Amino acid sequence: MYNFTFHRPTTVRQAAGLLARNPEAKLLAGGHSLLPVMKLRLANPSALIDLSLVEGLSGVEQKGRSIVIGAMTRHADAANSPVLQQVLPGLASVPASIGDPQVRNRGTIGGSIANNDPNADYPAACLGLGATIITNKRRIAADDFFTGMFSTALEEGEIIAKVSFPIAKKAAYEKFKHPASGFALVGVFVSKRGADIRVAVTGAGASGVFRVKSFEEALKKRFAAKSLEGMTIPASGMNSDIHASAEYRAHLVGVLARRALVKATA
Amino acid sequence: MPAVSMTVNGKAVTGDVEARTLLVQFLRENLRLTGTHVGCDTSQCGACVVHIDGIAAKSCTTLALQCEGAKVTTIEGLAEPNGPLHPMQEAFRENHGLQCGFCTPGMIMAALDIVRRRGNDLDEHTIREQLDGNICRCTGYHNIVKAIAAGAKAMAKGGAHQAAE
């Protein structure tokens, strides 16, 4: 890993100031995506701005009809949050499925969505629930936030503060784990909140997380696995690598969507 | 070079490190605490697991500077020199929970974190699932699982619910 300067601000304003003064800087949350990439010398930031001492960025709370998760909330803390488990267990199951226990002790929701790894789990939950990403500058709808593989709508100097998820009556996540890494080979998040029906897929698309409009349309009649019987999506635009072909990933999208629906409607 | 200070195994330590120094490097090279191992160096194998403020983490994927002011416990901090082993260490010895021994420090530090999160009465399924982040290349999992179940029970009896941290 190349060397860098290290900063530990205690407020978001300080962190933003450091970002503005160091154009090649990167924000450090849990570090479990960024540090491995730096070890491989695929990233070479001039400075790391550690957010762990910034107050007010952690915690899970219910605010009206939403669940708000602070950007620095560790996966283990989100997964074990009693309020989240009670009002939106489908979302609690997402951080519970990430990596291994030690990784969940460090990794954060803000780091996961800012990185937007095409195989990450949280992007599917954000898109699958219609979350709002709240930064130090504005509110961004999940539909506008994820703009492609490892790419987001975040601008220079913008810092994620929290993510607000509407509490959907029915919501569930199903993933096919890569057996070694635990990453989602394919993961599907489904939800229904009134007339708003969402099916979001991670791991499969060559441009990162995406919604399956054909499935959402079919589920309008009845929000159940049966409504998707025999349905698949085309393999074009799917990832293909040594782990799985595009056809296999496309097939898994249908299978996992039906499994998620069984869970969501149980 | 930036200075870093933290408490390691109950002792205040300081050192001058490059910003890119990993916690595991600081422990092994600066403090000569070589019980914490580097296996894969890619946050998968768990040989480098230590406790940071009481919570298990992979020290190969943590910067030393991120631990400024933290309390770190390594395998060396579980028992007094020449004193009796920690009940979890004793359980690994008793159950032959190691073959080559390379993964053992990480296994034991991960095992203590399982006890912290799941209590002292652990079934085999829970232990195997919770050991997701620790790899034994001798594939000696069977006795490791037995050792953790026994160690967790022994900790309840001895009142040692946690490592000395």
Tab-separated table of N, CA and C in Angstrom, chain A residues 2 4 13 18 21 27 32-33 45 55 71 76 92 101 124 174-175 185-186 189 191 210 212-213 229 235 246 248 261:
chain	number	residue	atom	x	y	z
A	2	TYR	N	0.569	2.218	-0.848
A	2	TYR	CA	1.318	3.479	-0.859
A	2	TYR	C	0.954	4.283	0.393
A	4	PHE	N	0.164	7.654	2.810
A	4	PHE	CA	-0.826	8.733	2.719
A	4	PHE	C	-0.771	9.500	4.024
A	13	ARG	N	-18.374	18.852	9.310
A	13	ARG	CA	-17.859	20.082	8.700
A	13	ARG	C	-16.333	20.017	8.538
A	18	LEU	N	-11.495	19.028	5.116
A	18	LEU	CA	-10.319	18.235	4.764
A	18	LEU	C	-10.437	17.695	3.339
A	21	ARG	N	-9.675	20.419	0.892
A	21	ARG	CA	-8.254	20.775	0.816
A	21	ARG	C	-7.388	19.668	0.218
A	27	LEU	N	-12.531	9.129	2.044
A	27	LEU	CA	-13.100	8.956	3.372
A	27	LEU	C	-12.906	7.507	3.799
A	32	HIS	N	-13.103	-1.924	5.221
A	32	HIS	CA	-13.010	-3.304	4.743
A	32	HIS	C	-13.196	-3.468	3.241
A	33	SER	N	-13.481	-2.407	2.534
A	33	SER	CA	-13.375	-2.428	1.073
A	33	SER	C	-12.175	-1.597	0.632
A	45	PRO	N	-4.956	6.933	-2.580
A	45	PRO	CA	-5.364	8.261	-2.092
A	45	PRO	C	-4.196	8.983	-1.400
A	55	GLU	N	-19.064	12.659	15.502
A	55	GLU	CA	-20.233	12.334	16.314
A	55	GLU	C	-21.517	12.368	15.515
A	71	ALA	N	-24.668	6.659	8.847
A	71	ALA	CA	-23.736	6.145	7.843
A	71	ALA	C	-22.631	5.280	8.445
A	76	ALA	N	-22.860	-5.240	12.194
A	76	ALA	CA	-23.307	-6.039	13.346
A	76	ALA	C	-24.348	-5.267	14.154
A	92	ALA	N	-33.034	-5.869	8.292
A	92	ALA	CA	-32.044	-6.334	9.278
A	92	ALA	C	-31.279	-7.541	8.756
A	101	PRO	N	-18.351	-12.585	10.841
A	101	PRO	CA	-18.577	-11.775	12.052
A	101	PRO	C	-17.571	-10.632	12.235
A	124	ALA	N	-28.796	-3.192	-2.892
A	124	ALA	CA	-30.068	-3.838	-3.242
A	124	ALA	C	-31.160	-3.446	-2.258
A	174	GLU	N	-33.021	-12.175	-0.397
A	174	GLU	CA	-32.478	-13.524	-0.586
A	174	GLU	C	-31.226	-13.396	-1.416
A	175	LYS	N	-30.169	-14.083	-1.003
A	175	LYS	CA	-28.958	-14.011	-1.803
A	175	LYS	C	-28.360	-15.392	-2.009
A	185	LEU	N	-23.406	-13.544	-5.188
A	185	LEU	CA	-23.277	-13.883	-6.605
A	185	LEU	C	-24.471	-13.245	-7.309
A	186	VAL	N	-25.631	-13.411	-6.679
A	186	VAL	CA	-26.833	-12.648	-7.019
A	186	VAL	C	-27.616	-12.458	-5.728
A	189	PHE	N	-33.754	-8.140	-3.525
A	189	PHE	CA	-34.554	-7.541	-2.455
A	189	PHE	C	-35.939	-7.221	-3.022
A	191	SER	N	-39.976	-5.716	-2.067
A	191	SER	CA	-40.777	-5.045	-1.045
A	191	SER	C	-42.110	-4.567	-1.621
A	210	PHE	N	-29.821	-2.996	-10.006
A	210	PHE	CA	-30.879	-2.526	-10.911
A	210	PHE	C	-32.237	-3.065	-10.465
A	212	VAL	N	-36.063	-4.693	-11.538
A	212	VAL	CA	-36.642	-5.540	-12.596
A	212	VAL	C	-38.094	-5.119	-12.800
A	213	LYS	N	-38.288	-4.228	-13.768
A	213	LYS	CA	-39.625	-3.649	-13.991
A	213	LYS	C	-40.642	-4.717	-14.385
A	229	GLU	N	-44.066	-17.065	-11.602
A	229	GLU	CA	-43.794	-18.437	-12.044
A	229	GLU	C	-43.354	-18.459	-13.510
A	235	ALA	N	-30.361	-12.546	-20.469
A	235	ALA	CA	-28.973	-12.641	-19.978
A	235	ALA	C	-28.110	-11.474	-20.460
A	246	ALA	N	-23.440	-15.347	-17.517
A	246	ALA	CA	-24.550	-14.390	-17.562
A	246	ALA	C	-25.891	-15.127	-17.518
A	248	TYR	N	-26.560	-18.033	-16.158
A	248	TYR	CA	-26.792	-18.574	-14.812
A	248	TYR	C	-27.257	-17.469	-13.865
A	261	LEU	N	-39.921	-13.587	-2.231
A	261	LEU	CA	-41.370	-13.346	-2.102
A	261	LEU	C	-41.996	-14.318	-1.110
